[in-house]
Short mmCIF file of C-alpha atoms and ligand atoms in Angstrom, two decimals:
data_model
loop_
_atom_site.label_atom_id
_atom_site.label_comp_id
_atom_site.label_asym_id
_atom_site.label_seq_id
_atom_site.Cartn_x
_atom_site.Cartn_y
_atom_site.Cartn_z
CA MET A 1 47.05 -134.02 33.18
CA SER A 2 49.57 -132.72 35.71
CA LEU A 3 49.17 -129.24 37.13
CA ASP A 4 52.39 -128.15 35.37
CA ALA A 5 50.99 -128.93 31.97
CA THR A 6 48.58 -126.01 31.92
CA ARG A 7 48.27 -123.80 28.85
CA ILE A 8 48.20 -120.70 30.98
CA PRO A 9 50.75 -120.38 33.81
CA ARG A 10 49.27 -121.12 37.21
CA ASN A 11 50.52 -117.85 38.62
CA ALA A 12 48.76 -115.80 35.90
CA ARG A 13 46.78 -112.89 37.30
CA ILE A 14 43.16 -113.59 36.37
CA ALA A 15 40.33 -111.06 36.85
CA ILE A 16 36.76 -112.34 36.84
CA ILE A 17 34.09 -109.66 36.49
CA GLY A 18 30.91 -110.69 38.37
CA ALA A 19 30.34 -112.96 41.38
CA GLY A 20 27.25 -114.76 40.07
CA PRO A 21 27.18 -118.53 39.41
CA ALA A 22 29.30 -118.09 36.26
CA GLY A 23 32.08 -116.06 37.87
CA LEU A 24 32.21 -118.04 41.12
CA SER A 25 32.12 -121.41 39.38
CA ALA A 26 34.89 -120.27 36.98
CA ALA A 27 36.96 -119.22 40.03
CA TRP A 28 36.13 -122.55 41.73
CA PHE A 29 37.34 -124.66 38.79
CA LEU A 30 40.41 -122.45 38.21
CA GLU A 31 41.41 -122.87 41.84
CA LYS A 32 40.75 -126.63 41.65
CA HIS A 33 43.32 -126.71 38.82
CA GLY A 34 45.89 -124.86 40.88
CA PHE A 35 45.48 -121.31 39.58
CA GLU A 36 46.48 -119.27 42.58
CA ASN A 37 46.02 -115.69 41.47
CA VAL A 38 42.29 -115.40 40.74
CA THR A 39 40.35 -112.27 41.78
CA VAL A 40 36.57 -111.93 41.44
CA LEU A 41 35.34 -108.34 41.24
CA GLU A 42 31.69 -107.80 42.13
CA LYS A 43 29.87 -104.50 42.03
CA LEU A 44 27.25 -105.41 44.65
CA GLY A 45 27.73 -105.93 48.36
CA ARG A 46 26.67 -109.56 47.99
CA VAL A 47 27.49 -112.54 45.77
CA GLY A 48 25.16 -114.86 43.83
CA GLY A 49 23.90 -112.55 41.06
CA LEU A 50 20.40 -113.70 40.07
CA CYS A 51 20.55 -116.29 42.86
CA LYS A 52 19.16 -113.93 45.47
CA SER A 53 17.89 -115.20 48.82
CA ILE A 54 16.52 -113.55 51.93
CA THR A 55 16.02 -115.01 55.39
CA ILE A 56 12.99 -114.19 57.50
CA LYS A 57 12.24 -115.81 60.83
CA GLY A 58 14.89 -118.46 60.22
CA MET A 59 13.61 -119.50 56.80
CA SER A 60 15.35 -118.65 53.54
CA TYR A 61 13.37 -117.65 50.50
CA ASP A 62 14.72 -117.46 46.97
CA LEU A 63 13.72 -114.37 45.06
CA GLY A 64 15.70 -115.40 41.97
CA ALA A 65 16.89 -118.91 41.04
CA ASN A 66 15.44 -121.58 43.27
CA TYR A 67 14.95 -125.03 41.67
CA LEU A 68 17.42 -127.79 40.94
CA THR A 69 16.62 -130.90 39.00
CA TRP A 70 18.23 -134.28 38.66
CA ALA A 71 20.34 -132.79 35.83
CA TYR A 72 22.28 -130.46 38.19
CA GLU A 73 25.28 -132.74 38.53
CA GLU A 74 28.11 -130.17 38.67
CA THR A 75 26.16 -127.76 40.87
CA LEU A 76 25.34 -130.56 43.30
CA LYS A 77 28.99 -131.66 43.42
CA ILE A 78 29.97 -128.13 44.47
CA ALA A 79 27.05 -128.01 46.93
CA ASP A 80 28.17 -131.30 48.43
CA GLU A 81 31.71 -130.07 48.87
CA VAL A 82 30.73 -126.79 50.55
CA GLY A 83 27.93 -128.40 52.60
CA ALA A 84 24.82 -126.74 51.13
CA ASP A 85 21.85 -129.07 51.71
CA THR A 86 18.64 -129.34 49.69
CA TYR A 87 15.05 -130.44 50.34
CA LYS A 88 12.45 -131.85 47.97
CA GLU A 89 9.77 -129.42 46.86
CA LEU A 90 6.18 -130.72 46.78
CA PRO A 91 4.31 -131.22 43.45
CA TYR A 92 2.59 -128.44 41.50
CA THR A 93 -0.98 -127.32 41.22
CA SER A 94 -2.25 -124.71 38.74
CA ILE A 95 -4.46 -121.64 38.72
CA GLU A 96 -7.15 -120.85 36.16
CA VAL A 97 -8.42 -117.29 35.79
CA ASN A 98 -11.60 -116.89 33.76
CA GLU A 99 -11.52 -114.83 30.54
CA GLU A 100 -13.18 -111.81 32.12
CA GLY A 101 -10.62 -111.90 34.96
CA THR A 102 -13.41 -111.96 37.57
CA SER A 103 -12.77 -115.36 39.15
CA ALA A 104 -9.90 -117.74 39.74
CA ARG A 105 -9.66 -121.32 40.95
CA TYR A 106 -7.01 -123.89 41.68
CA ARG A 107 -7.17 -126.93 39.48
CA PRO A 108 -4.99 -130.02 39.27
CA ILE A 109 -1.98 -129.54 37.02
CA GLU A 110 -3.08 -132.57 34.93
CA GLU A 111 -6.25 -130.72 33.98
CA ALA A 112 -4.30 -127.62 32.93
CA VAL A 113 -1.79 -129.46 30.77
CA LEU A 114 -4.41 -131.59 29.00
CA TYR A 115 -5.23 -128.65 26.75
CA ASN A 116 -3.55 -127.67 23.49
CA PRO A 117 -3.66 -123.84 23.12
CA LEU A 118 -2.62 -124.15 19.44
CA THR A 119 -5.58 -126.33 18.43
CA LYS A 120 -7.72 -125.00 21.33
CA LYS A 121 -8.72 -128.60 22.06
CA LYS A 122 -8.66 -130.76 25.16
CA ILE A 123 -6.20 -133.63 24.91
CA PRO A 124 -7.17 -137.18 25.91
CA PHE A 125 -4.88 -138.40 28.66
CA TYR A 126 -3.54 -141.44 26.75
CA SER A 127 -2.66 -139.20 23.77
CA PHE A 128 -0.80 -136.76 26.08
CA MET A 129 1.15 -139.62 27.64
CA TRP A 130 2.03 -141.08 24.25
CA THR A 131 3.29 -137.65 23.10
CA ALA A 132 5.33 -137.27 26.31
CA ILE A 133 6.92 -140.68 25.80
CA ARG A 134 7.77 -139.77 22.20
CA TYR A 135 9.32 -136.46 23.34
CA PHE A 136 11.38 -138.32 25.91
CA PHE A 137 12.84 -140.68 23.31
CA ILE A 138 13.37 -137.99 20.63
CA ARG A 139 15.17 -135.85 23.21
CA LEU A 140 17.20 -138.84 24.41
CA GLY A 141 18.32 -139.34 20.82
CA LEU A 142 19.54 -135.73 20.71
CA SER A 143 21.67 -136.08 23.85
CA ASP A 144 24.94 -136.22 21.92
CA VAL A 145 24.10 -132.92 20.23
CA ILE A 146 22.55 -131.02 23.13
CA ASP A 147 23.90 -132.28 26.44
CA CYS A 148 27.39 -130.84 26.31
CA PRO A 149 28.62 -127.40 27.34
CA ASP A 150 29.71 -126.20 23.87
CA TYR A 151 26.61 -127.54 22.10
CA LEU A 152 25.46 -124.15 20.82
CA ALA A 153 28.73 -123.62 18.91
CA LYS A 154 27.99 -126.78 16.93
CA ILE A 155 24.49 -125.77 15.85
CA ASN A 156 23.90 -123.67 12.74
CA LYS A 157 21.89 -123.88 9.54
CA ARG A 158 24.48 -126.17 7.86
CA THR A 159 24.97 -128.65 10.70
CA HIS A 160 21.47 -128.79 12.19
CA PRO A 161 18.88 -127.00 10.03
CA GLU A 162 16.15 -129.00 11.80
CA LEU A 163 17.01 -127.23 15.10
CA CYS A 164 17.29 -123.71 13.64
CA LYS A 165 13.65 -122.87 14.22
CA SER A 166 11.37 -121.78 17.03
CA PHE A 167 10.51 -124.39 19.63
CA ARG A 168 6.83 -124.23 18.71
CA ASP A 169 7.65 -125.03 15.07
CA TRP A 170 9.92 -127.86 16.18
CA LEU A 171 7.14 -129.29 18.38
CA VAL A 172 4.63 -129.05 15.50
CA ASP A 173 7.10 -130.62 13.02
CA ASN A 174 7.59 -133.53 15.39
CA ASP A 175 3.88 -133.81 16.16
CA LEU A 176 4.59 -132.96 19.81
CA ASP A 177 2.46 -129.82 20.16
CA ASP A 178 0.13 -131.56 22.63
CA LEU A 179 2.90 -130.80 25.14
CA THR A 180 2.50 -127.03 24.68
CA SER A 181 0.74 -126.31 27.98
CA LEU A 182 3.11 -128.57 29.92
CA LEU A 183 6.18 -126.88 28.42
CA GLU A 184 4.83 -123.35 28.77
CA PHE A 185 5.15 -123.75 32.52
CA PRO A 186 8.94 -124.19 32.80
CA ILE A 187 9.75 -122.20 29.66
CA THR A 188 7.37 -119.26 29.11
CA ILE A 189 6.10 -118.84 32.65
CA MET A 190 9.65 -118.99 34.01
CA GLY A 191 10.60 -116.04 31.80
CA TYR A 192 12.24 -117.57 28.72
CA GLY A 193 9.64 -116.33 26.24
CA GLN A 194 6.77 -117.70 24.21
CA LEU A 195 7.37 -121.08 22.59
CA ARG A 196 6.87 -119.40 19.21
CA HIS A 197 9.90 -117.18 19.93
CA ILE A 198 12.41 -119.25 21.90
CA ALA A 199 14.98 -121.02 19.72
CA THR A 200 14.75 -124.82 19.81
CA PRO A 201 18.35 -125.47 21.01
CA TYR A 202 17.73 -123.47 24.21
CA ALA A 203 14.44 -125.22 25.00
CA LEU A 204 15.92 -128.66 24.32
CA ARG A 205 18.93 -128.00 26.55
CA TYR A 206 16.55 -127.05 29.37
CA MET A 207 14.08 -129.89 28.80
CA SER A 208 16.66 -132.67 29.06
CA PRO A 209 15.42 -136.20 29.80
CA LYS A 210 16.49 -135.75 33.44
CA THR A 211 14.40 -132.59 33.82
CA PHE A 212 11.47 -133.71 31.68
CA PHE A 213 10.99 -137.17 33.18
CA PRO A 214 10.18 -136.00 36.74
CA MET A 215 7.66 -133.52 35.27
CA VAL A 216 5.67 -136.30 33.65
CA ALA A 217 6.41 -139.43 35.69
CA PRO A 218 4.05 -138.63 38.62
CA HIS A 219 1.09 -138.59 36.17
CA ILE A 220 1.68 -142.11 34.83
CA PRO A 221 -1.30 -144.22 35.97
CA LEU A 222 -0.64 -146.75 38.75
CA ILE A 223 3.16 -146.40 38.86
CA GLY A 224 3.16 -142.55 39.00
CA PRO A 225 2.81 -142.23 42.79
CA ILE A 226 5.50 -144.90 43.30
CA LEU A 227 7.87 -143.20 40.84
CA GLU A 228 7.36 -139.94 42.68
CA ILE A 229 8.69 -141.49 45.88
CA PHE A 230 11.86 -142.57 44.08
CA LEU A 231 12.29 -139.33 42.14
CA PRO A 232 13.28 -136.77 44.74
CA TRP A 233 13.07 -133.79 42.32
CA PRO A 234 12.80 -130.81 42.02
CA ARG A 235 14.82 -129.62 44.99
CA ARG A 236 15.68 -126.33 46.64
CA PHE A 237 18.54 -125.30 48.91
CA ILE A 238 17.36 -125.20 52.52
CA THR A 239 19.23 -121.97 53.18
CA GLY A 240 18.66 -120.54 49.69
CA PHE A 241 20.52 -120.58 46.36
CA GLN A 242 22.48 -117.44 47.22
CA ARG A 243 23.97 -119.19 50.28
CA LEU A 244 25.48 -121.88 48.04
CA TRP A 245 27.43 -119.15 46.26
CA GLU A 246 28.31 -117.45 49.55
CA ARG A 247 29.89 -120.71 50.68
CA VAL A 248 31.83 -120.92 47.42
CA ALA A 249 32.89 -117.28 47.84
CA TRP A 250 34.33 -118.02 51.32
CA ARG A 251 37.01 -120.07 49.57
CA THR A 252 37.68 -117.56 46.84
CA ASN A 253 39.28 -114.14 46.58
CA VAL A 254 36.11 -112.11 46.00
CA ARG A 255 36.07 -108.34 46.31
CA GLN A 256 32.57 -106.95 46.72
CA ASN A 257 31.37 -103.34 46.47
CA ILE A 258 33.85 -102.70 43.68
CA LYS A 259 32.81 -99.97 41.29
CA ILE A 260 34.95 -100.51 38.23
CA LYS A 261 35.78 -97.16 36.63
CA SER A 262 37.65 -98.54 33.64
CA ILE A 263 39.22 -101.66 32.18
CA LYS A 264 42.05 -100.80 29.84
CA ARG A 265 43.59 -103.32 27.49
CA ASN A 266 47.30 -103.18 26.63
CA GLU A 267 47.91 -99.85 28.31
CA SER A 268 51.37 -98.55 27.38
CA GLY A 269 53.89 -98.16 30.21
CA THR A 270 52.65 -101.21 32.14
CA ASP A 271 53.61 -104.87 31.97
CA ALA A 272 49.98 -105.95 32.35
CA PRO A 273 47.58 -106.66 29.49
CA PHE A 274 44.72 -105.37 31.68
CA VAL A 275 44.64 -102.42 34.03
CA ILE A 276 41.50 -102.08 36.14
CA ASP A 277 40.77 -98.83 37.94
CA PHE A 278 38.07 -98.92 40.56
CA ASP A 279 36.56 -97.40 43.69
CA TYR A 280 35.87 -99.70 46.60
CA LEU A 281 34.20 -99.36 49.96
CA GLN A 282 36.84 -99.59 52.64
CA GLN A 283 35.77 -100.28 56.20
CA GLU A 284 37.89 -99.47 59.24
CA LEU A 285 35.84 -100.37 62.31
CA ASN A 286 32.94 -97.90 62.16
CA THR A 287 34.19 -95.86 59.25
CA VAL A 288 33.22 -96.72 55.70
CA GLU A 289 34.90 -94.76 52.94
CA ALA A 290 35.20 -95.09 49.22
CA ALA A 291 38.83 -95.44 48.14
CA PRO A 292 40.33 -95.66 44.68
CA GLY A 293 42.44 -98.62 43.56
CA THR A 294 44.20 -100.08 40.53
CA MET A 295 44.92 -103.72 39.76
CA HIS A 296 46.90 -105.39 36.98
CA PHE A 297 45.87 -108.63 35.32
CA ASP A 298 47.06 -111.01 32.61
CA TYR A 299 43.63 -112.44 31.72
CA LEU A 300 40.07 -111.20 31.89
CA VAL A 301 36.99 -113.40 32.37
CA MET A 302 33.71 -111.63 31.67
CA ALA A 303 31.13 -113.25 33.99
CA CYS A 304 28.63 -110.40 33.82
CA PRO A 305 26.07 -109.74 31.09
CA LEU A 306 27.81 -109.01 27.77
CA THR A 307 25.36 -106.30 26.76
CA GLN A 308 26.58 -102.83 25.74
CA ASP A 309 25.27 -101.15 28.93
CA ILE A 310 27.62 -103.31 31.03
CA TYR A 311 30.60 -102.55 28.73
CA ASP A 312 29.68 -98.87 29.22
CA GLN A 313 29.54 -99.32 33.02
CA LEU A 314 32.97 -100.96 32.93
CA ASN A 315 34.27 -98.33 30.54
CA LEU A 316 35.66 -101.22 28.50
CA LYS A 317 36.14 -100.70 24.78
CA ARG A 318 34.84 -103.59 22.74
CA THR A 319 37.19 -105.44 20.42
CA PRO A 320 35.95 -105.74 16.80
CA GLY A 321 35.02 -109.41 17.51
CA GLU A 322 32.88 -108.38 20.47
CA ALA A 323 30.57 -106.45 18.14
CA ILE A 324 28.56 -109.70 17.84
CA PHE A 325 27.24 -109.03 21.36
CA ASP A 326 24.86 -106.50 19.79
CA ARG A 327 22.78 -109.55 18.81
CA ILE A 328 22.12 -110.44 22.50
CA HIS A 329 18.66 -109.76 23.97
CA VAL A 330 17.50 -110.02 27.59
CA HIS A 331 14.05 -110.43 29.12
CA PRO A 332 12.56 -108.37 31.93
CA TYR A 333 11.13 -110.66 34.59
CA CYS A 334 9.67 -109.56 37.91
CA MET A 335 9.29 -111.12 41.31
CA THR A 336 6.77 -109.50 43.66
CA THR A 337 6.28 -110.77 47.20
CA TYR A 338 3.74 -110.22 49.97
CA TRP A 339 2.68 -111.95 53.16
CA VAL A 340 -0.77 -113.25 52.28
CA ASP A 341 -3.35 -114.49 54.80
CA ASP A 342 -6.41 -116.65 54.07
CA MET A 343 -5.07 -117.95 50.77
CA ASP A 344 -4.64 -121.69 51.11
CA MET A 345 -2.65 -123.03 48.20
CA PRO A 346 -3.07 -126.79 47.71
CA GLN A 347 0.59 -127.07 46.58
CA PRO A 348 3.54 -124.70 46.93
CA ILE A 349 3.79 -123.67 43.29
CA ALA A 350 1.10 -122.90 40.75
CA PRO A 351 1.46 -121.69 37.16
CA VAL A 352 -1.43 -119.63 35.84
CA LEU A 353 -2.58 -121.59 32.77
CA PRO A 354 -3.68 -120.85 30.07
CA LEU A 355 -1.18 -118.00 29.85
CA SER A 356 -2.49 -114.51 30.43
CA PRO A 357 -1.06 -111.38 28.73
CA LEU A 358 2.24 -109.73 29.78
CA GLY A 359 2.08 -107.85 33.07
CA LYS A 360 -0.22 -110.33 34.83
CA PRO A 361 1.18 -112.89 37.30
CA TRP A 362 2.18 -116.10 35.55
CA ALA A 363 3.02 -118.19 38.61
CA VAL A 364 2.50 -118.11 42.36
CA ALA A 365 4.86 -119.81 44.81
CA ARG A 366 5.12 -120.40 48.51
CA GLN A 367 8.43 -121.92 49.50
CA PHE A 368 8.26 -123.86 52.80
CA GLN A 369 4.47 -123.92 52.59
CA HIS A 370 4.66 -127.23 54.49
CA LYS A 371 6.02 -125.21 57.43
CA GLY A 372 3.06 -122.83 57.44
CA ASN A 373 4.72 -120.07 55.44
CA LYS A 374 2.53 -117.19 54.18
CA PHE A 375 5.29 -115.35 52.31
CA THR A 376 3.98 -115.56 48.76
CA GLN A 377 5.81 -114.90 45.50
CA PHE A 378 4.40 -113.81 42.15
CA TYR A 379 6.32 -114.19 38.88
CA THR A 380 5.49 -111.73 36.13
CA ARG A 381 6.96 -110.99 32.71
CA THR A 382 6.70 -107.36 31.67
CA ARG A 383 7.23 -105.47 28.43
CA GLU A 384 10.77 -104.61 27.45
CA SER A 385 10.45 -101.06 28.73
CA GLN A 386 13.49 -98.81 28.49
CA THR A 387 12.76 -95.63 30.44
CA ILE A 388 12.61 -95.28 34.23
CA GLU A 389 9.05 -93.93 33.89
CA GLU A 390 7.98 -97.03 31.94
CA MET A 391 9.61 -99.32 34.49
CA ASN A 392 7.87 -97.48 37.35
CA GLU A 393 4.56 -97.72 35.50
CA ASP A 394 5.12 -101.48 35.00
CA GLU A 395 5.87 -101.88 38.71
CA ARG A 396 2.62 -100.13 39.66
CA ASN A 397 0.63 -102.25 37.17
CA VAL A 398 2.25 -105.52 38.24
CA LYS A 399 1.52 -104.84 41.91
CA GLU A 400 -2.08 -104.01 41.08
CA GLU A 401 -2.48 -107.23 39.07
CA VAL A 402 -0.86 -109.23 41.88
CA LYS A 403 -3.25 -107.74 44.42
CA LYS A 404 -6.17 -108.51 42.12
CA LEU A 405 -5.13 -112.16 41.85
CA ILE A 406 -4.67 -112.40 45.62
CA GLY A 407 -8.25 -111.10 46.00
CA LEU A 408 -9.60 -113.61 43.45
CA LEU A 409 -7.91 -116.42 45.39
CA GLY A 410 -9.52 -115.27 48.64
CA GLY A 411 -6.31 -113.89 50.14
CA LYS A 412 -5.61 -110.75 52.16
CA ILE A 413 -2.27 -108.94 52.15
CA ASP A 414 -0.77 -108.63 55.60
CA ASP A 415 0.74 -105.16 55.39
CA THR A 416 1.70 -104.93 59.06
CA HIS A 417 4.55 -102.46 59.32
CA SER A 418 7.30 -105.04 59.84
CA ARG A 419 6.13 -107.41 57.10
CA TRP A 420 8.56 -107.92 54.27
CA HIS A 421 7.46 -106.93 50.81
CA SER A 422 9.58 -106.84 47.67
CA TYR A 423 9.57 -106.09 43.98
CA ASP A 424 12.59 -107.06 41.86
CA ARG A 425 12.93 -106.56 38.15
CA PHE A 426 15.56 -108.95 36.85
CA THR A 427 16.87 -108.72 33.31
CA TYR A 428 17.94 -112.17 32.39
CA PHE A 429 18.08 -114.87 29.73
CA GLN A 430 20.83 -113.51 27.49
CA HIS A 431 19.92 -115.05 24.16
CA VAL A 432 19.89 -114.48 20.43
CA GLU A 433 17.21 -115.01 17.78
CA VAL A 434 16.83 -118.24 15.83
CA GLU A 435 18.34 -116.55 12.74
CA ASP A 436 21.49 -115.66 14.68
CA ILE A 437 21.94 -119.25 15.83
CA ALA A 438 21.45 -120.35 12.20
CA ASP A 439 24.13 -117.83 11.14
CA GLY A 440 26.63 -119.33 13.60
CA PHE A 441 26.52 -116.75 16.44
CA TYR A 442 27.80 -119.28 18.98
CA GLU A 443 30.54 -120.55 16.70
CA LYS A 444 31.81 -116.97 16.50
CA LEU A 445 31.51 -116.61 20.27
CA ALA A 446 33.49 -119.84 20.80
CA GLU A 447 36.20 -118.52 18.44
CA LEU A 448 36.40 -115.32 20.51
CA GLN A 449 37.27 -117.29 23.67
CA GLY A 450 40.84 -116.42 24.63
CA LYS A 451 41.32 -113.78 21.90
CA ASP A 452 42.81 -110.64 23.41
CA ARG A 453 43.30 -112.77 26.58
CA THR A 454 39.56 -112.41 27.25
CA PHE A 455 37.10 -115.19 28.09
CA TYR A 456 33.32 -115.24 28.46
CA VAL A 457 31.17 -117.33 30.80
CA GLY A 458 27.53 -117.11 31.95
CA GLY A 459 24.14 -116.87 30.33
CA ALA A 460 25.48 -115.54 27.03
CA THR A 461 27.48 -118.73 26.46
CA ASP A 462 24.93 -121.38 27.35
CA PHE A 463 21.28 -121.66 28.34
CA GLU A 464 20.38 -119.31 31.22
CA LEU A 465 20.12 -121.78 34.09
CA VAL A 466 22.63 -122.42 36.83
CA GLU A 467 23.68 -125.96 35.81
CA PRO A 468 24.46 -125.28 32.13
CA ILE A 469 26.36 -122.15 33.20
CA VAL A 470 28.41 -124.08 35.78
CA GLN A 471 29.09 -126.82 33.22
CA HIS A 472 30.22 -124.21 30.74
CA SER A 473 32.62 -122.59 33.25
CA LYS A 474 34.14 -126.00 33.94
CA HIS A 475 34.50 -126.72 30.24
CA LEU A 476 36.11 -123.33 29.59
CA VAL A 477 38.67 -123.78 32.35
CA GLU A 478 39.56 -127.30 31.22
CA LYS A 479 39.78 -126.42 27.54
CA HIS A 480 41.41 -123.00 27.55
CA PHE A 481 43.30 -122.69 30.82
CA VAL A 482 44.35 -126.27 31.54
CA GLY A 483 44.40 -127.50 27.96
CA ASP A 484 42.62 -130.76 28.69
C1 FAD B 501 13.28 -115.01 38.96
C2 FAD B 501 14.33 -115.98 38.48
C3 FAD B 501 14.18 -117.34 38.69
C4 FAD B 501 15.16 -118.24 38.27
N1 FAD B 501 15.01 -119.56 38.57
C5 FAD B 501 16.02 -120.43 38.29
C6 FAD B 501 15.93 -121.78 38.75
O1 FAD B 501 14.95 -122.17 39.39
N2 FAD B 501 16.97 -122.62 38.47
C7 FAD B 501 18.09 -122.18 37.78
O2 FAD B 501 19.02 -122.98 37.56
N3 FAD B 501 18.19 -120.90 37.36
C8 FAD B 501 17.18 -120.02 37.58
N4 FAD B 501 17.30 -118.71 37.19
C9 FAD B 501 18.45 -118.32 36.36
C10 FAD B 501 19.77 -118.15 37.15
O3 FAD B 501 19.56 -117.30 38.25
C11 FAD B 501 20.81 -117.56 36.21
O4 FAD B 501 20.96 -118.45 35.13
C12 FAD B 501 22.19 -117.39 36.85
O5 FAD B 501 22.13 -116.62 38.02
C13 FAD B 501 23.11 -116.68 35.85
O6 FAD B 501 24.41 -116.63 36.39
P1 FAD B 501 25.50 -115.61 35.85
O7 FAD B 501 26.64 -115.67 36.79
O8 FAD B 501 25.75 -115.86 34.42
O9 FAD B 501 24.80 -114.16 35.90
P2 FAD B 501 24.23 -113.36 37.13
O10 FAD B 501 23.58 -114.25 38.10
O11 FAD B 501 23.42 -112.26 36.52
O12 FAD B 501 25.52 -112.73 37.81
C14 FAD B 501 26.25 -111.68 37.20
C15 FAD B 501 27.03 -110.94 38.28
O13 FAD B 501 27.78 -109.90 37.63
C16 FAD B 501 27.72 -108.75 38.45
N5 FAD B 501 28.00 -107.56 37.66
C17 FAD B 501 27.23 -106.99 36.71
N6 FAD B 501 27.80 -105.86 36.27
C18 FAD B 501 28.97 -105.71 36.96
C19 FAD B 501 29.99 -104.72 36.97
N7 FAD B 501 29.90 -103.64 36.21
N8 FAD B 501 31.04 -104.89 37.80
C20 FAD B 501 31.13 -105.98 38.60
N9 FAD B 501 30.16 -106.93 38.66
C21 FAD B 501 29.11 -106.80 37.84
C22 FAD B 501 26.28 -108.78 38.98
O14 FAD B 501 26.11 -107.94 40.10
C23 FAD B 501 26.11 -110.26 39.30
O15 FAD B 501 26.54 -110.57 40.59
C24 FAD B 501 16.33 -117.77 37.59
C25 FAD B 501 16.49 -116.41 37.37
C26 FAD B 501 15.51 -115.51 37.81
C27 FAD B 501 15.71 -114.03 37.59
#
């Protein structure tokens, strides 16, 4: 299609709210298609959203998103173009804490996953492998349904009743529940919820053949170690995930430190469908001052969470159609970091299996462990607390639990004055319940796209991982802006 044949004029003034992967990839694809008037408005003084990286002593650590798999085709194309390089992460180990919580040990990941927490039985290796092979082929057969950016809009109780259930039920129905411990690692431990809660379409989108195969292939007898050499996954960005988005932002009109005061639709007395009032930090040499501003736009792309608190922040009145966003939930997920001495991890990432209750560390990671790094990260899911006091209480408890685990693993926190330490509470994984998917939530969301000149990208539109989000931004631009 020629650039002139776009549905929306190429000089349209387009505002994108949020400079995370969704907003920046939407801007990237719009600009690739010749849209020349795209402005990304970001409230923070940095881009990347939940892709947050820090650099210490020349090494970059990801505090938010960090892994890429073989399935990250669109993300890797962008990375290639902007020159963001990756390295292969080493395999996993696992940590077992005894029931009393008085001792912990590392154990090979194979040992941890050969246990079915539903039946409370150990699984013979051949039976596990057979189940994994069956999952691989069942999932391959679902590729046409799942592996496309608008897949969720096509799933409801009429079209796919077999998928409108929790992932645990789907696994049991397909006699695949021997994979529970294996799948709890990427799904539950990485913050997406218990398998008995997460809706099957999300879990299947995540566990695509390209992501699942490298998780299992190294354990295949005899050929496993050879396959591992030829399967260079998972990977991480050498300079961190955030830096990928910084590189993208260099080529885009991004305005950071923008505090949006209001977004008004169809304001009378102006030619613009959207009027955005904001305060921004203006720097003149050594002077930094907040200054007010107003911008006019023809289209709005919401690339921030679609929850009511964000609409309140933006002072943006919801349209009647947007009332469906009340169905969206998010999960609190914490990353705590310390420099830890005397704790020698056999591999750089270790899930704690079987799962312990909320508030205890669920995974421990040491990026660049092969370079002698001691900066250690602890992933924890907390309760969905609402008040500041509850969040502060959770932070205290999480840090205590982290310190306890460090002690059980023989480590010592290096709290030298200059040592970096962090605690971040991310709210992520915008999702709806199984019943909402069955009732056609995503069909309604797809119908909203473009209504009132407003579009939606990001975690609310696809599964909350960078690649599906980037794919969805690309799809949205091609379908609604270009008309492909
Ligand atoms: C601990 C952790 C680990 C993860 N690991 C992985 C991983 O290994 N691989 C992977 O693919 N994904 C991972 N993810 C998920 C990934 O980070 C998200 O899917 C992705 O960042 C979502 O992109 P987004 O642009 O939709 O939203 P976000 O990243 O949340 O970006 C939204 C942006 O909107 C901005 N914004 C919000 N409100 C306003 C406002 N009022 N005005 C202006 N701007 C606003 C925010 O500041 C932010 O920059 C992980 C996430 C976490 C938290």
